């Protein structure tokens, strides 16, 4: 298929093998959990938020390669961002994987996260890719459980 799909596979496999920010944060002041029963993905996020900035973020959990790679890249993308910037990325990511934003033609801050645009072609995988983002959204809103609706 396209070059994008090759890149997408390469990036996802690499992050699945070596997930970034994997593990608990002992001094976390915010946590949230997310489940995707359709695939069996489960994850828990740990955040340390200070002065409205995500100073540290990590995750633990199990799931498919896409959910794990997405969580790994999400934590990299939002670390040291303000809560508002992280919410904006959540919104852009969600729009991208549901086909409401074309990252190639519309303005966005997604950067490397664009590799997940490929999940649009696999509707069953959209929740795998967005689970960690929904969980981040829950954590930022002081909710313990993510809604993936
Ligand atoms: Zn999955």
PDB file of C-alpha atoms and ligand atoms in Angstrom:
ATOM      1  CA  UNK A   1       0.000   0.000   0.000  1.00  0.00           C
ATOM      2  CA  UNK A   2       1.133   3.576   0.520  1.00  0.00           C
ATOM      3  CA  UNK A   3       4.347   4.803   2.076  1.00  0.00           C
ATOM      4  CA  UNK A   4       2.315   6.114   4.963  1.00  0.00           C
ATOM      5  CA  UNK A   5       1.194   2.603   5.774  1.00  0.00           C
ATOM      6  CA  UNK A   6       4.741   1.313   5.838  1.00  0.00           C
ATOM      7  CA  UNK A   7       5.797   4.118   8.130  1.00  0.00           C
ATOM      8  CA  UNK A   8       2.751   3.496  10.259  1.00  0.00           C
ATOM      9  CA  UNK A   9       3.617  -0.167  10.711  1.00  0.00           C
ATOM     10  CA  UNK A  10       7.253   0.530  11.413  1.00  0.00           C
ATOM     11  CA  UNK A  11       6.539   3.186  14.043  1.00  0.00           C
ATOM     12  CA  UNK A  12       3.845   1.113  15.732  1.00  0.00           C
ATOM     13  CA  UNK A  13       5.938  -2.023  15.898  1.00  0.00           C
ATOM     14  CA  UNK A  14       8.882  -0.101  17.293  1.00  0.00           C
ATOM     15  CA  UNK A  15       6.840   1.608  20.032  1.00  0.00           C
ATOM     16  CA  UNK A  16       5.105  -1.661  20.851  1.00  0.00           C
ATOM     17  CA  UNK A  17       8.472  -3.310  21.372  1.00  0.00           C
ATOM     18  CA  UNK A  18      10.006  -0.405  23.301  1.00  0.00           C
ATOM     19  CA  UNK A  19       7.146   1.551  24.871  1.00  0.00           C
ATOM     20  CA  UNK A  20       8.187   4.977  26.183  1.00  0.00           C
ATOM     21  CA  UNK A  21       7.127   6.139  29.636  1.00  0.00           C
ATOM     22  CA  UNK A  22       6.015   2.641  30.619  1.00  0.00           C
ATOM     23  CA  UNK A  23       5.626   2.026  34.364  1.00  0.00           C
ATOM     24  CA  UNK A  24       4.147   3.692  37.430  1.00  0.00           C
ATOM     25  CA  UNK A  25       4.969   7.178  38.652  1.00  0.00           C
ATOM     26  CA  UNK A  26       5.249   7.076  42.431  1.00  0.00           C
ATOM     27  CA  UNK A  27       4.371  10.734  43.014  1.00  0.00           C
ATOM     28  CA  UNK A  28       1.549  10.902  40.477  1.00  0.00           C
ATOM     29  CA  UNK A  29      -1.267  13.266  41.460  1.00  0.00           C
ATOM     30  CA  UNK A  30      -3.717  12.125  38.795  1.00  0.00           C
ATOM     31  CA  UNK A  31      -4.581   8.648  37.493  1.00  0.00           C
ATOM     32  CA  UNK A  32      -7.222   7.266  35.159  1.00  0.00           C
ATOM     33  CA  UNK A  33      -8.040   3.933  33.604  1.00  0.00           C
ATOM     34  CA  UNK A  34      -9.339   2.960  30.220  1.00  0.00           C
ATOM     35  CA  UNK A  35     -10.708  -0.258  28.749  1.00  0.00           C
ATOM     36  CA  UNK A  36     -11.485  -1.268  25.223  1.00  0.00           C
ATOM     37  CA  UNK A  37     -13.473  -4.495  25.617  1.00  0.00           C
ATOM     38  CA  UNK A  38     -13.794  -4.932  21.854  1.00  0.00           C
ATOM     39  CA  UNK A  39     -10.101  -5.747  21.652  1.00  0.00           C
ATOM     40  CA  UNK A  40      -9.147  -6.392  25.281  1.00  0.00           C
ATOM     41  CA  UNK A  41      -6.931  -3.325  25.648  1.00  0.00           C
ATOM     42  CA  UNK A  42      -6.504  -2.070  29.211  1.00  0.00           C
ATOM     43  CA  UNK A  43      -4.404   0.755  30.451  1.00  0.00           C
ATOM     44  CA  UNK A  44      -3.811   2.969  33.426  1.00  0.00           C
ATOM     45  CA  UNK A  45      -2.263   6.410  33.177  1.00  0.00           C
ATOM     46  CA  UNK A  46      -0.226   8.193  35.822  1.00  0.00           C
ATOM     47  CA  UNK A  47       0.229  11.940  35.646  1.00  0.00           C
ATOM     48  CA  UNK A  48       2.038  14.495  37.726  1.00  0.00           C
ATOM     49  CA  UNK A  49       0.526  17.881  37.024  1.00  0.00           C
ATOM     50  CA  UNK A  50       2.139  20.991  38.461  1.00  0.00           C
ATOM     51  CA  UNK A  51       1.111  24.583  37.703  1.00  0.00           C
ATOM     52  CA  UNK A  52      -1.205  23.307  34.967  1.00  0.00           C
ATOM     53  CA  UNK A  53       1.686  21.549  33.193  1.00  0.00           C
ATOM     54  CA  UNK A  54       1.991  17.800  32.673  1.00  0.00           C
ATOM     55  CA  UNK A  55       5.406  17.423  34.279  1.00  0.00           C
ATOM     56  CA  UNK A  56       5.405  13.660  34.047  1.00  0.00           C
ATOM     57  CA  UNK A  57       3.179  10.982  32.525  1.00  0.00           C
ATOM     58  CA  UNK A  58       3.404   7.212  32.247  1.00  0.00           C
ATOM     59  CA  UNK A  59       1.244   4.208  31.583  1.00  0.00           C
ATOM     60  CA  UNK A  60       0.905   0.543  32.441  1.00  0.00           C
ATOM     61  CA  UNK A  61      -1.379  -1.989  30.840  1.00  0.00           C
ATOM     62  CA  UNK A  62      -1.780  -4.589  28.214  1.00  0.00           C
ATOM     63  CA  UNK A  63      -3.271  -4.689  24.802  1.00  0.00           C
ATOM     64  CA  UNK A  64      -2.621  -4.886  21.116  1.00  0.00           C
ATOM     65  CA  UNK A  65       0.328  -3.253  19.376  1.00  0.00           C
ATOM     66  CA  UNK A  66      -1.734  -0.274  18.249  1.00  0.00           C
ATOM     67  CA  UNK A  67      -3.064   0.563  21.713  1.00  0.00           C
ATOM     68  CA  UNK A  68       0.369   0.245  23.274  1.00  0.00           C
ATOM     69  CA  UNK A  69       2.154   2.237  20.585  1.00  0.00           C
ATOM     70  CA  UNK A  70      -0.523   4.913  20.773  1.00  0.00           C
ATOM     71  CA  UNK A  71      -0.149   5.184  24.568  1.00  0.00           C
ATOM     72  CA  UNK A  72       3.615   5.364  24.214  1.00  0.00           C
ATOM     73  CA  UNK A  73       3.441   8.162  21.639  1.00  0.00           C
ATOM     74  CA  UNK A  74       0.656   9.994  23.471  1.00  0.00           C
ATOM     75  CA  UNK A  75       2.782  10.215  26.645  1.00  0.00           C
ATOM     76  CA  UNK A  76       5.700  11.579  24.606  1.00  0.00           C
ATOM     77  CA  UNK A  77       3.469  14.094  22.853  1.00  0.00           C
ATOM     78  CA  UNK A  78       1.883  15.632  25.960  1.00  0.00           C
ATOM     79  CA  UNK A  79       4.782  15.599  28.402  1.00  0.00           C
ATOM     80  CA  UNK A  80       5.657  19.163  29.459  1.00  0.00           C
ATOM     81  CA  UNK A  81       2.568  20.529  27.704  1.00  0.00           C
ATOM     82  CA  UNK A  82      -0.114  22.526  29.487  1.00  0.00           C
ATOM     83  CA  UNK A  83      -3.408  20.780  30.196  1.00  0.00           C
ATOM     84  CA  UNK A  84      -5.074  22.937  27.516  1.00  0.00           C
ATOM     85  CA  UNK A  85      -2.470  22.003  24.899  1.00  0.00           C
ATOM     86  CA  UNK A  86      -2.936  18.327  25.778  1.00  0.00           C
ATOM     87  CA  UNK A  87      -6.723  18.650  25.467  1.00  0.00           C
ATOM     88  CA  UNK A  88      -6.293  20.301  22.083  1.00  0.00           C
ATOM     89  CA  UNK A  89      -4.123  17.397  20.905  1.00  0.00           C
ATOM     90  CA  UNK A  90      -6.727  14.934  22.214  1.00  0.00           C
ATOM     91  CA  UNK A  91      -9.371  16.716  20.196  1.00  0.00           C
ATOM     92  CA  UNK A  92      -7.244  16.784  17.029  1.00  0.00           C
ATOM     93  CA  UNK A  93      -6.247  13.136  17.408  1.00  0.00           C
ATOM     94  CA  UNK A  94      -9.853  12.095  17.957  1.00  0.00           C
ATOM     95  CA  UNK A  95     -10.995  14.040  14.906  1.00  0.00           C
ATOM     96  CA  UNK A  96      -8.211  12.553  12.801  1.00  0.00           C
ATOM     97  CA  UNK A  97      -8.971   8.891  13.626  1.00  0.00           C
ATOM     98  CA  UNK A  98     -12.699   9.432  13.129  1.00  0.00           C
ATOM     99  CA  UNK A  99     -12.204  11.115   9.770  1.00  0.00           C
ATOM    100  CA  UNK A 100     -13.190  14.639  10.832  1.00  0.00           C
ATOM    101  CA  UNK A 101      -9.763  16.158  10.317  1.00  0.00           C
ATOM    102  CA  UNK A 102      -7.389  15.589   7.440  1.00  0.00           C
ATOM    103  CA  UNK A 103      -3.935  16.080   8.987  1.00  0.00           C
ATOM    104  CA  UNK A 104      -2.376  16.674   5.564  1.00  0.00           C
ATOM    105  CA  UNK A 105      -4.592  19.560   4.532  1.00  0.00           C
ATOM    106  CA  UNK A 106      -5.940  21.066   7.768  1.00  0.00           C
ATOM    107  CA  UNK A 107      -3.956  22.929  10.386  1.00  0.00           C
ATOM    108  CA  UNK A 108      -2.991  20.817  13.389  1.00  0.00           C
ATOM    109  CA  UNK A 109      -0.229  20.135  15.919  1.00  0.00           C
ATOM    110  CA  UNK A 110      -0.230  16.351  15.562  1.00  0.00           C
ATOM    111  CA  UNK A 111       3.302  15.957  14.177  1.00  0.00           C
ATOM    112  CA  UNK A 112       4.434  12.333  14.471  1.00  0.00           C
ATOM    113  CA  UNK A 113       0.978  11.303  15.681  1.00  0.00           C
ATOM    114  CA  UNK A 114      -0.163  11.550  12.061  1.00  0.00           C
ATOM    115  CA  UNK A 115       0.991   7.955  11.565  1.00  0.00           C
ATOM    116  CA  UNK A 116      -2.264   6.927  13.256  1.00  0.00           C
ATOM    117  CA  UNK A 117      -4.321   8.448  10.441  1.00  0.00           C
ATOM    118  CA  UNK A 118      -4.004   4.962   8.904  1.00  0.00           C
ATOM    119  CA  UNK A 119      -6.409   3.404  11.441  1.00  0.00           C
ATOM    120  CA  UNK A 120      -9.287   5.105   9.645  1.00  0.00           C
ATOM    121  CA  UNK A 121      -9.106   2.259   7.157  1.00  0.00           C
ATOM    122  CA  UNK A 122      -9.624  -0.245   9.993  1.00  0.00           C
ATOM    123  CA  UNK A 123     -12.731   0.844  11.957  1.00  0.00           C
ATOM    124  CA  UNK A 124     -12.237  -1.876  14.586  1.00  0.00           C
ATOM    125  CA  UNK A 125      -8.848  -0.334  15.404  1.00  0.00           C
ATOM    126  CA  UNK A 126     -10.003   3.221  15.973  1.00  0.00           C
ATOM    127  CA  UNK A 127     -10.743   2.530  19.647  1.00  0.00           C
ATOM    128  CA  UNK A 128      -7.349   0.854  20.074  1.00  0.00           C
ATOM    129  CA  UNK A 129      -5.625   3.986  18.814  1.00  0.00           C
ATOM    130  CA  UNK A 130      -7.783   6.436  20.757  1.00  0.00           C
ATOM    131  CA  UNK A 131      -8.016   4.583  24.101  1.00  0.00           C
ATOM    132  CA  UNK A 132      -4.975   6.252  25.666  1.00  0.00           C
ATOM    133  CA  UNK A 133      -6.230   9.667  24.500  1.00  0.00           C
ATOM    134  CA  UNK A 134      -9.671   9.123  25.999  1.00  0.00           C
ATOM    135  CA  UNK A 135      -7.949   8.063  29.212  1.00  0.00           C
ATOM    136  CA  UNK A 136      -5.816  11.220  29.163  1.00  0.00           C
ATOM    137  CA  UNK A 137      -8.967  13.275  28.630  1.00  0.00           C
ATOM    138  CA  UNK A 138     -10.547  11.568  31.675  1.00  0.00           C
ATOM    139  CA  UNK A 139      -7.463  12.216  33.821  1.00  0.00           C
ATOM    140  CA  UNK A 140      -7.378  15.887  32.857  1.00  0.00           C
ATOM    141  CA  UNK A 141     -11.026  16.176  33.832  1.00  0.00           C
ATOM    142  CA  UNK A 142     -10.526  14.421  37.180  1.00  0.00           C
ATOM    143  CA  UNK A 143     -12.388  11.323  36.098  1.00  0.00           C
ATOM    144  CA  UNK A 144     -11.114   7.888  37.063  1.00  0.00           C
ATOM    145  CA  UNK A 145     -12.544   5.936  34.146  1.00  0.00           C
ATOM    146  CA  UNK A 146     -12.350   6.835  30.498  1.00  0.00           C
ATOM    147  CA  UNK A 147     -15.378   6.791  28.282  1.00  0.00           C
ATOM    148  CA  UNK A 148     -14.512   5.713  24.758  1.00  0.00           C
ATOM    149  CA  UNK A 149     -17.868   6.695  23.305  1.00  0.00           C
TER     150      UNK A 149
HETATM  151 ZN1  LIG B   1      -6.521  -3.059  20.513  1.00  0.00          ZN
END
